[in-house]
Tab-separated table of C-alpha atoms in Angstrom:
chain	number	residue	atom	x	y	z
Z	27	MET	CA	-22.529	118.736	25.018
Z	28	GLU	CA	-23.761	116.704	22.211
Z	29	VAL	CA	-22.205	113.423	23.740
Z	30	PHE	CA	-24.328	114.475	26.666
Z	31	MET	CA	-27.553	114.353	25.008
Z	32	LEU	CA	-26.736	111.422	22.971
Z	33	ARG	CA	-26.336	109.813	25.856
Z	34	ILE	CA	-29.821	111.435	27.670
Z	35	LYS	CA	-31.547	109.840	24.616
Z	36	ALA	CA	-30.216	106.568	24.310
Z	37	TYR	CA	-30.959	106.520	28.372
Z	38	ILE	CA	-34.501	107.534	27.332
Z	39	LEU	CA	-35.124	104.765	24.440
Z	40	LEU	CA	-33.456	101.772	27.405
Z	41	LEU	CA	-36.102	103.311	29.289
Z	42	CYS	CA	-39.019	103.108	27.268
Z	43	ALA	CA	-38.036	99.533	25.828
Z	44	LEU	CA	-37.555	97.856	29.552
Z	45	THR	CA	-41.772	99.874	29.836
Z	46	ILE	CA	-42.505	98.153	26.450
Z	47	ALA	CA	-40.942	94.330	27.368
Z	48	ALA	CA	-42.433	94.849	31.240
Z	49	ALA	CA	-46.151	95.218	29.474
Z	50	VAL	CA	-45.861	92.202	27.335
Z	51	LEU	CA	-45.206	90.564	30.664
Z	52	VAL	CA	-48.057	91.385	32.117
Z	53	VAL	CA	-50.539	91.214	29.745
Z	54	TRP	CA	-49.162	88.021	27.985
Z	55	PRO	CA	-48.269	85.564	31.711
Z	56	ALA	CA	-46.461	82.242	31.010
Z	57	LYS	CA	-48.338	79.406	30.009
Z	58	ASP	CA	-49.731	77.420	33.614
Z	59	THR	CA	-48.120	74.337	33.631
Z	60	ARG	CA	-50.546	72.711	35.572
Z	61	SER	CA	-52.738	72.657	32.918
Z	62	PHE	CA	-52.134	71.310	29.828
Z	63	GLY	CA	-53.474	74.564	27.481
Z	64	ASP	CA	-56.558	77.054	27.453
Z	65	THR	CA	-58.179	75.736	24.662
Z	66	ILE	CA	-61.603	75.090	26.028
Z	67	LEU	CA	-62.728	71.823	24.552
Z	68	THR	CA	-66.214	70.659	22.977
Z	69	VAL	CA	-67.458	68.044	21.004
Z	70	GLY	CA	-66.353	68.173	17.448
Z	71	SER	CA	-62.609	69.507	18.348
Z	72	ARG	CA	-59.492	68.654	17.056
Z	73	HIS	CA	-56.676	69.992	19.002
Z	74	SER	CA	-53.550	69.138	20.929
Z	75	ASP	CA	-54.811	68.861	23.809
Z	76	VAL	CA	-56.823	66.400	23.162
Z	77	TYR	CA	-53.933	64.078	22.707
Z	78	GLU	CA	-53.648	64.958	26.679
Z	79	LEU	CA	-57.161	64.840	27.504
Z	80	GLN	CA	-57.978	61.723	26.189
Z	81	GLY	CA	-55.149	60.047	27.891
Z	82	ARG	CA	-55.760	61.483	31.203
Z	83	LEU	CA	-59.351	60.115	31.281
Z	84	LYS	CA	-57.891	56.697	30.261
Z	85	PHE	CA	-54.977	57.206	32.742
Z	86	LEU	CA	-57.859	56.805	35.095
Z	87	GLY	CA	-60.312	54.732	33.545
Z	88	PHE	CA	-63.123	57.194	32.297
Z	89	TYR	CA	-61.940	56.636	28.380
Z	90	THR	CA	-61.831	53.234	26.753
Z	91	GLY	CA	-61.392	55.080	22.817
Z	92	PRO	CA	-58.794	55.742	20.619
Z	93	ILE	CA	-56.306	58.739	21.293
Z	94	ASP	CA	-57.090	59.926	18.399
Z	95	GLY	CA	-56.876	63.991	18.933
Z	96	LYS	CA	-60.779	63.946	17.993
Z	97	PHE	CA	-63.261	65.197	20.691
Z	98	GLY	CA	-66.045	62.201	19.794
Z	99	TRP	CA	-68.640	61.148	21.789
Z	100	ARG	CA	-66.612	59.026	23.550
Z	101	THR	CA	-65.010	61.956	24.729
Z	102	TYR	CA	-67.909	63.231	25.866
Z	103	TRP	CA	-69.709	60.929	28.002
Z	104	ALA	CA	-66.171	60.484	29.290
Z	105	VAL	CA	-65.443	64.048	30.359
Z	106	ARG	CA	-69.002	64.619	31.446
Z	107	ASN	CA	-68.335	61.105	34.561
Z	108	PHE	CA	-65.253	62.905	34.898
Z	109	GLN	CA	-66.837	65.861	36.046
Z	110	TYR	CA	-69.710	63.488	37.682
Z	111	GLU	CA	-67.339	61.970	40.485
Z	112	PHE	CA	-65.315	64.549	40.407
Z	113	GLY	CA	-68.159	67.101	41.701
Z	114	LEU	CA	-67.950	69.482	38.435
Z	115	LYS	CA	-70.396	71.089	36.255
Z	116	ILE	CA	-71.616	67.898	34.353
Z	117	ASP	CA	-71.933	69.771	31.238
Z	118	GLY	CA	-69.086	67.589	28.504
Z	119	ILE	CA	-67.007	71.109	28.548
Z	120	VAL	CA	-63.482	70.858	28.458
Z	121	GLY	CA	-62.293	74.780	30.670
Z	122	PRO	CA	-60.378	75.526	33.233
Z	123	LYS	CA	-61.803	74.430	36.126
Z	124	THR	CA	-62.060	70.838	34.608
Z	125	LYS	CA	-58.529	70.697	33.086
Z	126	LEU	CA	-57.056	71.621	36.516
Z	127	MET	CA	-58.807	68.941	37.952
Z	128	LEU	CA	-57.915	66.469	36.147
Z	129	TRP	CA	-54.447	67.768	36.171
Z	130	LYS	CA	-54.780	67.011	39.855
Z	131	ALA	CA	-56.196	63.987	39.578
Z	132	THR	CA	-52.962	62.798	36.727
Z	133	LYS	CA	-50.200	64.201	38.371
Z	134	ASN	CA	-48.571	60.881	38.218
Z	135	TRP	CA	-49.729	60.479	33.944
Z	136	THR	CA	-47.044	60.497	31.556
Z	137	PRO	CA	-48.099	60.402	27.236
Z	138	GLY	CA	-46.258	57.027	27.466
Z	139	ALA	CA	-48.997	55.749	30.365
Z	140	GLY	CA	-52.572	55.962	29.477
Z	141	GLY	CA	-52.091	57.145	25.505
Z	142	GLY	CA	-51.994	60.966	24.605
Z	143	GLY	CA	-48.945	62.409	22.986
Z	144	GLY	CA	-50.314	61.648	19.522
Z	145	GLY	CA	-50.275	58.101	18.763
Z	146	THR	CA	-53.446	55.436	19.538
Z	147	ALA	CA	-52.871	53.845	22.505
Z	148	SER	CA	-55.184	50.182	23.459
Z	149	ALA	CA	-56.881	50.541	26.580
Z	150	PRO	CA	-55.300	49.974	30.330
Z	151	ALA	CA	-53.884	46.894	30.555
Z	152	ARG	CA	-57.229	44.647	32.960
Z	153	ALA	CA	-55.476	43.502	36.129
Z	154	SER	CA	-56.792	40.726	39.339
Z	155	HIS	CA	-61.089	41.512	40.037
Z	156	GLY	CA	-62.100	43.832	37.401
Z	157	PHE	CA	-59.576	46.381	38.286
Z	158	SER	CA	-56.527	48.988	35.824
Z	159	GLN	CA	-52.447	48.511	36.915
Z	160	SER	CA	-54.006	52.186	36.573
Z	161	ASP	CA	-56.379	51.473	39.876
Z	162	ILE	CA	-54.220	49.224	41.454
Z	163	ARG	CA	-51.657	52.133	41.063
Z	164	LEU	CA	-53.748	54.793	42.041
Z	165	MET	CA	-54.781	52.947	45.351
Z	166	ALA	CA	-50.834	52.112	46.311
Z	167	HIS	CA	-50.525	55.932	46.393
Z	168	ALA	CA	-52.959	56.391	48.094
Z	169	VAL	CA	-52.288	53.625	50.804
Z	170	TYR	CA	-48.379	54.690	51.315
Z	171	GLY	CA	-50.127	58.298	51.623
Z	172	GLU	CA	-52.472	57.768	54.447
Z	173	ALA	CA	-51.399	55.103	55.886
Z	174	ARG	CA	-46.935	54.034	55.273
Z	175	GLY	CA	-46.074	53.733	59.166
Z	176	GLU	CA	-49.303	51.829	60.222
Z	177	PRO	CA	-49.296	48.172	60.535
Z	178	TYR	CA	-49.770	46.112	57.156
Z	179	GLU	CA	-52.921	45.126	59.046
Z	180	GLY	CA	-54.104	48.735	59.286
Z	181	GLN	CA	-52.960	49.824	55.457
Z	182	VAL	CA	-54.346	46.970	54.346
Z	183	ALA	CA	-57.885	48.043	55.950
Z	184	VAL	CA	-57.349	51.460	54.434
Z	185	ALA	CA	-57.423	49.888	50.755
Z	186	ALA	CA	-60.433	48.195	51.630
Z	187	VAL	CA	-62.103	50.855	52.955
Z	188	ILE	CA	-61.515	52.341	49.039
Z	189	LEU	CA	-63.462	49.305	47.952
Z	190	ASN	CA	-66.053	49.469	50.622
Z	191	ARG	CA	-66.668	52.858	49.549
Z	192	ILE	CA	-67.113	51.824	45.782
Z	193	GLU	CA	-69.445	49.093	46.368
Z	194	SER	CA	-71.923	52.085	48.304
Z	195	GLU	CA	-74.022	53.608	46.907
Z	196	LEU	CA	-72.828	56.974	49.420
Z	197	PHE	CA	-70.027	57.523	47.482
Z	198	PRO	CA	-68.404	57.496	43.816
Z	199	ASN	CA	-68.106	53.836	42.158
Z	200	THR	CA	-64.836	54.386	40.910
Z	201	VAL	CA	-61.278	54.425	41.941
Z	202	ALA	CA	-60.449	58.128	41.551
Z	203	GLY	CA	-63.682	58.865	41.778
Z	204	VAL	CA	-63.438	58.315	45.619
Z	205	ILE	CA	-59.949	58.947	45.865
Z	206	TYR	CA	-59.722	61.947	44.212
Z	207	GLN	CA	-63.794	62.659	46.325
Z	208	PRO	CA	-63.557	66.418	47.646
Z	209	GLY	CA	-62.618	66.633	51.287
Z	210	ALA	CA	-62.269	62.716	51.111
Z	211	PHE	CA	-58.389	61.641	52.269
Z	212	THR	CA	-56.213	63.851	53.737
Z	213	ALA	CA	-52.559	62.336	51.753
Z	214	VAL	CA	-55.101	64.495	48.697
Z	215	ALA	CA	-55.855	67.379	50.455
Z	216	ASP	CA	-52.031	67.752	51.419
Z	217	GLY	CA	-50.131	66.160	48.320
Z	218	GLN	CA	-48.874	63.265	49.948
Z	219	ILE	CA	-51.291	61.440	47.238
Z	220	ASN	CA	-47.592	61.861	44.840
Z	221	LEU	CA	-45.284	60.693	47.235
Z	222	THR	CA	-44.231	57.391	45.020
Z	223	PRO	CA	-45.533	53.679	47.506
Z	224	ASN	CA	-43.286	51.204	47.847
Z	225	GLU	CA	-43.987	47.855	47.608
Z	226	THR	CA	-45.657	47.011	51.195
Z	227	ALA	CA	-48.659	49.898	49.678
Z	228	TYR	CA	-49.138	47.344	46.413
Z	229	LYS	CA	-49.423	44.367	48.807
Z	230	ALA	CA	-51.685	45.698	50.970
Z	231	VAL	CA	-53.991	46.918	48.098
Z	232	ARG	CA	-53.582	43.014	46.461
Z	233	ASP	CA	-54.591	41.294	49.877
Z	234	ALA	CA	-57.602	43.791	49.431
Z	235	LEU	CA	-58.301	43.215	46.257
Z	236	ASN	CA	-58.127	39.270	46.972
Z	237	GLY	CA	-61.150	39.668	49.746
Z	238	TRP	CA	-59.408	41.023	52.878
Z	239	ASP	CA	-60.746	43.924	55.124
Z	240	PRO	CA	-59.225	43.639	58.253
Z	241	SER	CA	-61.929	47.455	59.392
Z	242	GLY	CA	-64.713	44.706	59.138
Z	243	GLY	CA	-66.169	46.970	56.389
Z	244	ALA	CA	-65.809	50.245	57.248
Z	245	LEU	CA	-66.734	52.954	55.482
Z	246	TYR	CA	-64.400	55.175	57.052
Z	247	TYR	CA	-61.783	55.972	59.602
Z	248	PHE	CA	-59.678	58.698	61.219
Z	249	ASN	CA	-57.315	60.055	63.762
Z	250	PRO	CA	-58.096	60.292	66.882
Z	251	SER	CA	-55.273	62.213	67.589
Z	252	THR	CA	-55.311	64.748	64.637
Z	253	ALA	CA	-59.846	64.151	64.020
Z	254	THR	CA	-61.566	67.255	64.336
Z	255	SER	CA	-64.927	66.368	63.147
Z	256	SER	CA	-67.845	66.097	65.505
Z	257	TRP	CA	-69.337	63.968	62.755
Z	258	ILE	CA	-66.316	61.794	62.471
Z	259	TRP	CA	-66.758	60.457	66.107
Z	260	SER	CA	-70.466	60.192	65.709
Z	261	ARG	CA	-70.186	57.315	63.788
Z	262	PRO	CA	-70.774	53.584	64.527
Z	263	GLN	CA	-66.726	52.631	65.730
Z	264	LEU	CA	-65.923	48.538	64.731
Z	265	LYS	CA	-62.360	48.454	65.710
Z	266	ARG	CA	-58.796	50.430	66.089
Z	267	ILE	CA	-56.005	49.770	63.948
Z	268	GLY	CA	-52.954	51.074	65.186
Z	269	LYS	CA	-53.680	55.037	65.623
Z	270	HIS	CA	-57.063	54.663	63.100
Z	271	ILE	CA	-60.576	54.156	64.152
Z	272	PHE	CA	-62.085	52.025	61.886
Z	273	CYS	CA	-66.323	53.164	61.433
Z	274	LEU	CA	-69.149	53.115	58.980
């Protein structure tokens, strides 16, 4: 009988331990790996997350200062510009929504690409026509995600549309702002923006940067086989290349 009672007590203690462990898991959830921490960052913050914040902003071309982990006014204005370009509340405060959007826009960022990790990084290497290597890489991701399998002329045309939007007052004036504008590109919505582009995509971007615009100045394009928006059909059409119709 005594042995039986000891077993009952041991069983009860085990149940209590499991209950406590479960409660801890409920009130202490695992860190959301989609963003870089839960701390809200603002002017004056000195935190390890600030290094990553500055690195990611530099990766997109919004931040040009040193990666020093100090949230100063240069970082503040970079955050505000990012928030403006991505349709967020413009307050210069890096909370959950800004962190999540920044993470989505910089999935290809690593601590060695554009800073972060506690060191001091130089400004992004400049490429032809004033666009950074990060700009070109992001454009190549967009071209590959949107137009791989299309004729080469059609891939250049997609890159040209991105550049045309940057020049237009109707759109953001940065590569990242145009590509990640909500609802702008299917490849962003379905995640294909994160596929690794091939050399053809990079070549298409370079040709567009060098002035080739097969789209004829288009600001939009769509696939008539899949387009469901009546608005896009109302746009003045310029030409068709492969499966895409390019329009104003």
